[in-house]
Coordinates of N, CA and C and ligand atoms in Angstrom, one line a residue:
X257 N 148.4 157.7 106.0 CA 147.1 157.3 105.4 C 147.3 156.4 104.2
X258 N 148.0 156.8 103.0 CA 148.1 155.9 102.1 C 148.9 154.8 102.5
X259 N 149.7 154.5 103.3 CA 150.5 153.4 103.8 C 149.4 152.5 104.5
X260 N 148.6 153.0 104.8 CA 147.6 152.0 105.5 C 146.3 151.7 104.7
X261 N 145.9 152.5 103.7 CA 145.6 152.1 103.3 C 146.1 150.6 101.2
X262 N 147.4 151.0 101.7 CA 147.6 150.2 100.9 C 148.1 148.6 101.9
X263 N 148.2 148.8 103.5 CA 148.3 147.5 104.2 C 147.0 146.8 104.0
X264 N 145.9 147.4 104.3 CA 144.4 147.2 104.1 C 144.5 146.2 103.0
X265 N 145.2 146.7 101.8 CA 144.6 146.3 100.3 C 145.4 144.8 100.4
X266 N 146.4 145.1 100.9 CA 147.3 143.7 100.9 C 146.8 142.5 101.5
X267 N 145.8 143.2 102.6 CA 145.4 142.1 103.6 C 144.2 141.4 102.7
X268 N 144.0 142.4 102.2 CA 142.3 141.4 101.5 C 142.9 141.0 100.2
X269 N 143.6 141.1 99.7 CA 144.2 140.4 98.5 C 144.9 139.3 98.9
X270 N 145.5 138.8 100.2 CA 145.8 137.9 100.5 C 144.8 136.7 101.1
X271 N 143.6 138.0 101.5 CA 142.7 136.3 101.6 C 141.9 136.2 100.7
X272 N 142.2 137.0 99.6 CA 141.1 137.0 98.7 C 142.1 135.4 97.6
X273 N 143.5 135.5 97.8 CA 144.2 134.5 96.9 C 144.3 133.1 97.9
X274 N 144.0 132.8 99.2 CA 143.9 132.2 100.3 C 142.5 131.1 99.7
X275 N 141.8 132.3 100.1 CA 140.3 131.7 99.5 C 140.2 131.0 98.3
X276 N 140.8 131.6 97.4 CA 140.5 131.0 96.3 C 141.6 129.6 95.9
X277 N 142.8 129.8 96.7 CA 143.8 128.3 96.8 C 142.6 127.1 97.3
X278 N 142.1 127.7 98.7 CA 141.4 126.6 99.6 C 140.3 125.9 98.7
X279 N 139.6 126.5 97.7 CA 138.5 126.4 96.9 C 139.0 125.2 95.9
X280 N 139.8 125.5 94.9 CA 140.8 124.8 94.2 C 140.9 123.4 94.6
X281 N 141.7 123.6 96.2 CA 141.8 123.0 96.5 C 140.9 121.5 97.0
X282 N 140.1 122.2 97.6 CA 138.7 121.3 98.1 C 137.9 120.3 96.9
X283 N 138.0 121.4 95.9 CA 137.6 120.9 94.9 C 138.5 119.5 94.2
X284 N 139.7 119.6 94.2 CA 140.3 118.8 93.2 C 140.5 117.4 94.4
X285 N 140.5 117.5 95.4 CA 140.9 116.8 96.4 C 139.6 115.6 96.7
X286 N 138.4 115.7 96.4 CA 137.6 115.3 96.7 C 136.5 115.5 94.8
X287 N 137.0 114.8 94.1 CA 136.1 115.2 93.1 C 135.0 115.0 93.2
X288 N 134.9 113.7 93.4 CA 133.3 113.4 93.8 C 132.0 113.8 94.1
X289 N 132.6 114.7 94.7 CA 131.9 115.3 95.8 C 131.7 116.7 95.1
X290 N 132.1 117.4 94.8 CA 132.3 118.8 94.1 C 131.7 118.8 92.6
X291 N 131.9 117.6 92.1 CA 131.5 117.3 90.4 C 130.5 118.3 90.2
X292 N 130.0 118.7 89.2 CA 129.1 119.6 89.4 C 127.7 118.9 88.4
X293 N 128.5 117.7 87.6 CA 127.2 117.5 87.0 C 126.3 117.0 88.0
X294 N 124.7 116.4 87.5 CA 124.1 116.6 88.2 C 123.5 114.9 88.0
X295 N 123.3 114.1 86.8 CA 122.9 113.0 86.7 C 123.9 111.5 86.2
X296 N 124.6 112.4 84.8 CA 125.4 111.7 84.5 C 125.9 112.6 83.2
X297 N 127.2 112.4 82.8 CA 128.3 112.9 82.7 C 129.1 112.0 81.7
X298 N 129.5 112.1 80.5 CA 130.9 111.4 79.4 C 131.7 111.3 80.5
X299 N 132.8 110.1 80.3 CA 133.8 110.2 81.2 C 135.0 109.9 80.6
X300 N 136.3 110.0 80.7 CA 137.7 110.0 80.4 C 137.6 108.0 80.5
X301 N 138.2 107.7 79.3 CA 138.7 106.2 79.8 C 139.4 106.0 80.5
X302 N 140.6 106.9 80.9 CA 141.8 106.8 81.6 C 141.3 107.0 82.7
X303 N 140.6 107.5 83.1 CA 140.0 108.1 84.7 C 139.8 106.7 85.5
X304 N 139.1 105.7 84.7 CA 139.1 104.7 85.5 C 140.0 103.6 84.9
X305 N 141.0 104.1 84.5 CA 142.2 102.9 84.0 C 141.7 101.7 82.4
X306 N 140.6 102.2 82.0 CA 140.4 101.5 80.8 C 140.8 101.6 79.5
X307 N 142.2 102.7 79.7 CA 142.9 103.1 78.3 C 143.7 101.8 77.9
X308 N 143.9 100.9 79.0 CA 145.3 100.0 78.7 C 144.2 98.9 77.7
X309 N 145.1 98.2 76.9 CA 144.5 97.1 76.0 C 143.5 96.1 76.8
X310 N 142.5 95.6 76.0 CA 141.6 94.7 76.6 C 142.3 93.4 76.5
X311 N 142.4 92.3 77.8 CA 143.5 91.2 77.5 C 142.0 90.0 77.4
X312 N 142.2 89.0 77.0 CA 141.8 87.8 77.0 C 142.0 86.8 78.0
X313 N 141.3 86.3 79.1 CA 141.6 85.1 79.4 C 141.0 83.8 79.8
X314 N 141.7 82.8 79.7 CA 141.3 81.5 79.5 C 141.7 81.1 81.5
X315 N 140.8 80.6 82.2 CA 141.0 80.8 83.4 C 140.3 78.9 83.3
X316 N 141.0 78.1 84.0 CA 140.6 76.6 84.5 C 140.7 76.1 85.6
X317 N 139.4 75.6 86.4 CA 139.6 74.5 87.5 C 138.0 74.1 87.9
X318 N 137.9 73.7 89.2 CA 136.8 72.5 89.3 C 136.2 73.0 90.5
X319 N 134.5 73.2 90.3 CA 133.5 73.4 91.1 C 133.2 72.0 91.9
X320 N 133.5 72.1 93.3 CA 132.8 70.7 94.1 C 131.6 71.5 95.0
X321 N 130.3 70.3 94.3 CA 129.4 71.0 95.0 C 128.9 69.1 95.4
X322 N 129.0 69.6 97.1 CA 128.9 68.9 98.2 C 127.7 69.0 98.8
X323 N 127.1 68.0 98.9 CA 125.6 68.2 99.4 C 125.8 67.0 100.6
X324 N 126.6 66.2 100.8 CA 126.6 64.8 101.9 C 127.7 65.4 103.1
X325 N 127.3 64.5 103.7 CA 128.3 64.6 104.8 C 128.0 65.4 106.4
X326 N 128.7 66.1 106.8 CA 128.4 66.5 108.0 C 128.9 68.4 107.4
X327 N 129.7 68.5 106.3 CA 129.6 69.9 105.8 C 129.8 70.0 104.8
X328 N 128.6 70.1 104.7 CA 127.8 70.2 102.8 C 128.1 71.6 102.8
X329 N 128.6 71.8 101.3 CA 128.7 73.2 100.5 C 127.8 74.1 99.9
X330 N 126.5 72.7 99.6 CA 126.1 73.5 99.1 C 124.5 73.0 99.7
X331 N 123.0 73.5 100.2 CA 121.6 73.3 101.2 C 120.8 73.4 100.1
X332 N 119.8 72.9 100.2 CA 118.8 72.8 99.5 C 117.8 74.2 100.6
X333 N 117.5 75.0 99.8 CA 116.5 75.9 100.6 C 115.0 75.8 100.2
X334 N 115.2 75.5 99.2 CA 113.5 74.9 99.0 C 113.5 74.0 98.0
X335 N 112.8 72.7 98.9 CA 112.5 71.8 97.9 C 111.5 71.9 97.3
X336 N 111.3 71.2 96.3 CA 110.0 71.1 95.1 C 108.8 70.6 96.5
X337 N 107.8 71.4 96.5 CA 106.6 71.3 97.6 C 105.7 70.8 96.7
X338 N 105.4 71.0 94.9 CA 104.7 69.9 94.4 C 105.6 69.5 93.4
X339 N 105.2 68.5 93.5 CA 106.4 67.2 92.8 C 105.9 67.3 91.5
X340 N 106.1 68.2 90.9 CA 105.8 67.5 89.3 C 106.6 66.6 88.5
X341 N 107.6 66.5 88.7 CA 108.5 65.7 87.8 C 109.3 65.5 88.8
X342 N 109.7 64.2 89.3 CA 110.6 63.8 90.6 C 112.1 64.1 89.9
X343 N 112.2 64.0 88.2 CA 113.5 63.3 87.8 C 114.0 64.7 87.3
X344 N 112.9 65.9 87.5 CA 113.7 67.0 86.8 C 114.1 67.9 88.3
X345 N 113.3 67.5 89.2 CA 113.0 68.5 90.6 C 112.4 69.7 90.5
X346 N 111.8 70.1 89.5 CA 111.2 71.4 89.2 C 110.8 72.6 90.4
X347 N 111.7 73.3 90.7 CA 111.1 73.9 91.7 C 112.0 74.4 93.2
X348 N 113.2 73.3 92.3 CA 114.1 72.9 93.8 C 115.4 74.6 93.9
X349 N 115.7 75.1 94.6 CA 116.7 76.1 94.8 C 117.6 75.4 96.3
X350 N 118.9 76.1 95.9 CA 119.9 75.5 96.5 C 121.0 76.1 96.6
X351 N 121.4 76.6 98.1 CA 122.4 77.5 97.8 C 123.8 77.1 98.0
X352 N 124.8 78.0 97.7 CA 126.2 77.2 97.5 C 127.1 78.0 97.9
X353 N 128.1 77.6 98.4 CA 128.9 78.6 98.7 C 130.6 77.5 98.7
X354 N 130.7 77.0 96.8 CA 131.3 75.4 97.0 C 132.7 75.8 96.7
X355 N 133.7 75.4 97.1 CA 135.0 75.3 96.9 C 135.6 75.3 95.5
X356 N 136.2 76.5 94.8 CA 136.7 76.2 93.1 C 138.7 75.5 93.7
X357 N 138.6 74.7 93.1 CA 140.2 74.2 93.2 C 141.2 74.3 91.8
X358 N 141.9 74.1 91.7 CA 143.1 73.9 90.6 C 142.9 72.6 90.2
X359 N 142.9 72.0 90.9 CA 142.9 70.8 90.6 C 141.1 69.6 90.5
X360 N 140.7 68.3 90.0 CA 139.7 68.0 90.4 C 139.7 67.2 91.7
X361 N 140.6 67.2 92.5 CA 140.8 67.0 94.1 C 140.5 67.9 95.1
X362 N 139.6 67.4 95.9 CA 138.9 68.6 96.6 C 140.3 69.2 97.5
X363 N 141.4 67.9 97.8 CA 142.3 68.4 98.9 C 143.5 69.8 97.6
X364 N 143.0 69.8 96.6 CA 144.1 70.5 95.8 C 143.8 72.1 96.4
X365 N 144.7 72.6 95.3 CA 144.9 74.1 95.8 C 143.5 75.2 95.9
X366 N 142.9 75.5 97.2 CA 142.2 76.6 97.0 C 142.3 77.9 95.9
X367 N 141.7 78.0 95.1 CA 141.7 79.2 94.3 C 140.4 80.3 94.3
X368 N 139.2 79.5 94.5 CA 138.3 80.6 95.3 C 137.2 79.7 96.0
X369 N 135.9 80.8 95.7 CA 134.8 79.9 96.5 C 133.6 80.4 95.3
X370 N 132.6 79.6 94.7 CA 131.6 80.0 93.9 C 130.2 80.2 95.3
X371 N 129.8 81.1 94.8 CA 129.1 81.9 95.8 C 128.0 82.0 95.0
X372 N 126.2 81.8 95.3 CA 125.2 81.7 94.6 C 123.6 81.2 95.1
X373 N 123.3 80.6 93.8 CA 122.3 79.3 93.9 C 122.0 78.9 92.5
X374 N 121.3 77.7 93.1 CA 120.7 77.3 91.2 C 119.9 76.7 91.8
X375 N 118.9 76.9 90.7 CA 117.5 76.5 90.7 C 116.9 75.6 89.3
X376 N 116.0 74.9 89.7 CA 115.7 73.9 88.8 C 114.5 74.7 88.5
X377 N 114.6 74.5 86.9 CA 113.8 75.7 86.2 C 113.2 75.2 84.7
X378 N 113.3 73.6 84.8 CA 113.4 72.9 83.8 C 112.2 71.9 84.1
X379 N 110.8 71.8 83.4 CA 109.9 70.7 83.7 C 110.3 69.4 83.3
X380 N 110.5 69.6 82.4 CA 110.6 68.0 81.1 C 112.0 67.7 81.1
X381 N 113.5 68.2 81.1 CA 114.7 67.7 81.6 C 115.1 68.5 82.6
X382 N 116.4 68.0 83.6 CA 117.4 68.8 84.5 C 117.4 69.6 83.8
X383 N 117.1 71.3 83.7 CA 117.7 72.4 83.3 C 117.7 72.9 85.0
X384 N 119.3 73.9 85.3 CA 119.3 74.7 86.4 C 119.5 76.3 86.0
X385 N 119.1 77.3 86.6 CA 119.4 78.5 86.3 C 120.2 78.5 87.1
X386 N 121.7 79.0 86.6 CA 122.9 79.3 87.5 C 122.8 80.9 87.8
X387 N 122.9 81.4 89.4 CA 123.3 82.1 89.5 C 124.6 82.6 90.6
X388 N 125.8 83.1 90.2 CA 127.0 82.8 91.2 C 128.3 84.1 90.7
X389 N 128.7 83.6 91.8 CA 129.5 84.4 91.8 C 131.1 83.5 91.9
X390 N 132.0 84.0 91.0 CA 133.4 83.1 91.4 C 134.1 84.4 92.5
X391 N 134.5 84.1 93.8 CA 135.1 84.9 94.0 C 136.2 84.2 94.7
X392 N 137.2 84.5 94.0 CA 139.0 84.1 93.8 C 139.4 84.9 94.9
X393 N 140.5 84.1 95.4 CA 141.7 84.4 96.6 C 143.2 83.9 96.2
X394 N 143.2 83.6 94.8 CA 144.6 83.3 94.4 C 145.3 84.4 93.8
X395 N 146.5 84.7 94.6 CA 147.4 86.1 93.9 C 146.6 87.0 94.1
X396 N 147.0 88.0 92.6 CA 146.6 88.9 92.3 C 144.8 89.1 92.2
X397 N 144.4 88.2 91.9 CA 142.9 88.0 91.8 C 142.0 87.8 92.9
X398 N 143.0 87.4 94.1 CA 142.2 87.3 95.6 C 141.3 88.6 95.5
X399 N 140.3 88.6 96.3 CA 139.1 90.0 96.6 C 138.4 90.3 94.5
X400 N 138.7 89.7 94.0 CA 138.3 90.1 92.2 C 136.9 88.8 92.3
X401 N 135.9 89.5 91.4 CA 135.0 88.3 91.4 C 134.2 88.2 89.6
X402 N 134.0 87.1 89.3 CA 133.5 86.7 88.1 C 131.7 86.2 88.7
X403 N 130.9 87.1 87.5 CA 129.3 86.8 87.7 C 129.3 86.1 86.7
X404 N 128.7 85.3 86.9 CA 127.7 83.8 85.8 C 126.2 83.9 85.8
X405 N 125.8 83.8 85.1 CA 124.2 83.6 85.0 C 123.7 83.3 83.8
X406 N 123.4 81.9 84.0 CA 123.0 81.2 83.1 C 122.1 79.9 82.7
X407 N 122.0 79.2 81.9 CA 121.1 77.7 81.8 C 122.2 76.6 82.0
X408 N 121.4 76.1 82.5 CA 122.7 74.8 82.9 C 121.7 73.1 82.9
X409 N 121.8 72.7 81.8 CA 121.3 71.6 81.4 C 122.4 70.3 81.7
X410 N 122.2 69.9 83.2 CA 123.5 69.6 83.8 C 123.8 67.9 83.4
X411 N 122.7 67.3 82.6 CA 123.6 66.6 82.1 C 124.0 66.2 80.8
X412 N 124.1 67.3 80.0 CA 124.4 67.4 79.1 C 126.2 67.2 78.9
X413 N 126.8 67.1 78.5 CA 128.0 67.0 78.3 C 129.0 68.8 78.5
X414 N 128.9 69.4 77.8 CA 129.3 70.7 78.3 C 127.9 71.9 77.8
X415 N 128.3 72.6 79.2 CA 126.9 73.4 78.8 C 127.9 74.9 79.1
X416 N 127.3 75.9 78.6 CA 127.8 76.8 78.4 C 126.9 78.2 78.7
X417 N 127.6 78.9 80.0 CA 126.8 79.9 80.1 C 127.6 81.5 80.1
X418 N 126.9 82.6 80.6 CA 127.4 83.5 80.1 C 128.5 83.8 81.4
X419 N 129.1 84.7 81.0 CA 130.0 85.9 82.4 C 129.0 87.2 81.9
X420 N 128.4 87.5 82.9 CA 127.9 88.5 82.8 C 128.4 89.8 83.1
X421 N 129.7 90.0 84.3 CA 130.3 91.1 85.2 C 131.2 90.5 85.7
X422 N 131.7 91.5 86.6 CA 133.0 90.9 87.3 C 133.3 92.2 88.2
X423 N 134.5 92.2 89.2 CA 134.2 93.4 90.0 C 136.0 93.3 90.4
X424 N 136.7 94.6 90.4 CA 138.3 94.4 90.8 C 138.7 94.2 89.5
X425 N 139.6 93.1 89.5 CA 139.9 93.0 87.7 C 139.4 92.5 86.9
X426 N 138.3 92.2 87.9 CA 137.1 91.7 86.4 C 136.4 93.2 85.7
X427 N 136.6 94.4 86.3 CA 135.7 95.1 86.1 C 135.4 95.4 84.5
X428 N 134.0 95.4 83.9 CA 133.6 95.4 82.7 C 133.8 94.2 81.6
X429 N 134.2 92.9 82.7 CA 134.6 91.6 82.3 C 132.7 91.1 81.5
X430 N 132.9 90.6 80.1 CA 132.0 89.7 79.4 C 133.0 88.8 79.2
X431 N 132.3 87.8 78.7 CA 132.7 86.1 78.4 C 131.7 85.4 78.2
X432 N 132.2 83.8 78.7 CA 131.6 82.5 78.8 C 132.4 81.4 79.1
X433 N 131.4 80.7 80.2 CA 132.1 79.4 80.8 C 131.7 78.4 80.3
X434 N 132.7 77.2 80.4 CA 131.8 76.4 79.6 C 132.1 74.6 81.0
X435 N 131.2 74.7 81.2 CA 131.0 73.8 82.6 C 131.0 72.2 82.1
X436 N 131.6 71.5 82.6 CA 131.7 69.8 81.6 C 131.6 69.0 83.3
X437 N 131.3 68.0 83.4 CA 131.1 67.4 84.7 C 132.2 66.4 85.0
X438 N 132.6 66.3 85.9 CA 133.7 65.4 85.9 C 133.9 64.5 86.3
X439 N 132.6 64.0 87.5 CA 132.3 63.3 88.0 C 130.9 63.7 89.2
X440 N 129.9 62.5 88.7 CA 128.4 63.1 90.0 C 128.4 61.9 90.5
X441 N 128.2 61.9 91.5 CA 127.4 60.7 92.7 C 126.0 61.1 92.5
X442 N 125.4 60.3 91.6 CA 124.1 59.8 92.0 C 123.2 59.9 93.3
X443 N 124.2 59.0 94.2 CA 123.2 58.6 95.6 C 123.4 60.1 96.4
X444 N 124.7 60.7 96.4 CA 124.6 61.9 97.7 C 124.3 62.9 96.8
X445 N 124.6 62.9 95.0 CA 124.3 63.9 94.4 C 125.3 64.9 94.4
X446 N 126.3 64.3 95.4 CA 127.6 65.1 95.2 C 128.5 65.3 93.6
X447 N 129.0 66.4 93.1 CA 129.2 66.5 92.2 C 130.5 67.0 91.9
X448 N 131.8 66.8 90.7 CA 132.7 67.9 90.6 C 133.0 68.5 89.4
X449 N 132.5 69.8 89.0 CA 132.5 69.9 87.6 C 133.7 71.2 87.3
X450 N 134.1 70.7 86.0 CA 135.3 71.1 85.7 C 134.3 72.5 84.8
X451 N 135.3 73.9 85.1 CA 134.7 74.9 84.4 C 136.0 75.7 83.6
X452 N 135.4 76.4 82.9 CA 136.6 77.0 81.6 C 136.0 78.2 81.7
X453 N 136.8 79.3 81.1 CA 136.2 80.8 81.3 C 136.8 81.1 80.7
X454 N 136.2 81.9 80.2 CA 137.3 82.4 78.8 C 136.5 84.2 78.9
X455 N 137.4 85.0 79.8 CA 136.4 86.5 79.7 C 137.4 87.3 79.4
X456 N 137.0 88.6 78.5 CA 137.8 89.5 78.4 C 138.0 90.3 79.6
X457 N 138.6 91.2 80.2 CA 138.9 92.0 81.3 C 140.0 92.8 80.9
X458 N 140.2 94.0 81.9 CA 141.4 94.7 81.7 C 142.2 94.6 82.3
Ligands
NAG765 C1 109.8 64.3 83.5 O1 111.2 64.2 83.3 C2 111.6 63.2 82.4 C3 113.2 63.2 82.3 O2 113.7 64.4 81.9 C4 111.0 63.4 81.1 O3 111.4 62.3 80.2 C5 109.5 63.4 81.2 O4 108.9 63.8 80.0 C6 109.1 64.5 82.3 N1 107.7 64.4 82.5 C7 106.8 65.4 82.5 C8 105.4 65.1 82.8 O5 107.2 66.6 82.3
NAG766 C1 143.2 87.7 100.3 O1 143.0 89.0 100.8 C2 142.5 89.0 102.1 C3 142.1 90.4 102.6 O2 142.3 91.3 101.6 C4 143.6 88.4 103.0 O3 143.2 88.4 104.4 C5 143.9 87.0 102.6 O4 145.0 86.5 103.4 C6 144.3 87.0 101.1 N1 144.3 85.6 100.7 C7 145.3 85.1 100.0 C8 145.3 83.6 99.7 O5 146.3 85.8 99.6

């Protein structure tokens, strides 16, 4: 009798230490999911890799935004329907999806694609609201993307807008680009403008 009842004891102490491995386990394996807070939560900087130093960088090359030809980069999706100002376009949005190079040669090295639109948002001069996305395929930074949104008074000499975000190793990226033109075609309106970035990231 006591021999069996002490097999008894062993058996449920073993699933009672079973149980509580599996639990542990489930839990640590899937945190996400188990977290127990309920809205939001302090978090560890290291948890998401933000203990290492914040670096600075100076990032350079050239936006071609192609509107002629047989594959334009970048469509006009709505033109100005009332024409208030022919010379500002007031009204006009345009989307883009234009080639960023290393170089100001469109045949130079791919380094990403600016992804977006801009919109003329300006009665009395060209002002455009930029909104875009850089997203890079060079090295390390392929699939990483840089957010812009900003004013863009595009014939101003350099205009300068913000980095709002960034996603991969941009993550928690602020800055500012500072866009200078490098060359516009008038007649196709084709354009190639040299941009500068200067964002912090980790
Ligand atoms: C139209 O745009 C031109 C050029 O920017 C500007 O000089 C002019 O004042 C504008 N006209 C109106 C009515 O806003
Ligand atoms: C960038 O990454 C994608 C998928 O992650 C891959 O298919 C592509 O070849 C890479 N591009 C470059 C230039 O390394």
């Amino acid at each position: 009798m006591p021999s069996q009842n002490s097999f008894l004891f062993f058996i449920m102490f073993f699933f009672l230490i079973i149980s509580c491995l599996t639990l542990t386990s489930t839990s640590s394996s899937s945190p996400q999911k188990e977290d127990t807070f309920e809205f939001v939560r302090p978090i560890d900087r290291k948890l998401l890799g933000l203990n290492k130093k914040e670096k600075l960088s100076h990032f350079k090359f050239y936006w071609h935004d192609i509107l002629s030809g047989k594959n334009p980069t970048t469509i006009t999706i709505n033109p100005p329907t009332l024409k208030l100002n022919t010379s500002t376009a007031f009204g006009l949005v345009n989307m883009i999806d234009n080639p960023l190079t290393l170089g100001p040669q469109l045949s130079s090295k791919l380094v990403g694609k600016a992804q977006g639109f801009y919109a003329s948002t300006s009665k009395d001069e060209l002002g455009l609201f930029m909104a875009m996305n850089f997203a890079f395929i060079e090295g390390k930074y392929n699939g990483s993307t840089i957010s812009i949104m900003g004013r863009n008074p595009a014939f101003h000499n350099v205009r300068e807008m913000p980095v709002i975000g960034g996603s991969g190793l941009f993550r928690f990226a602020r800055g500012y680009v500072q866009a200078h033109t490098y060359w516009f075609d008038y007649k196709s309106g084709d354009a190639c403008v040299q941009y500068n970035v200067y964002v912090f990231h980790y």
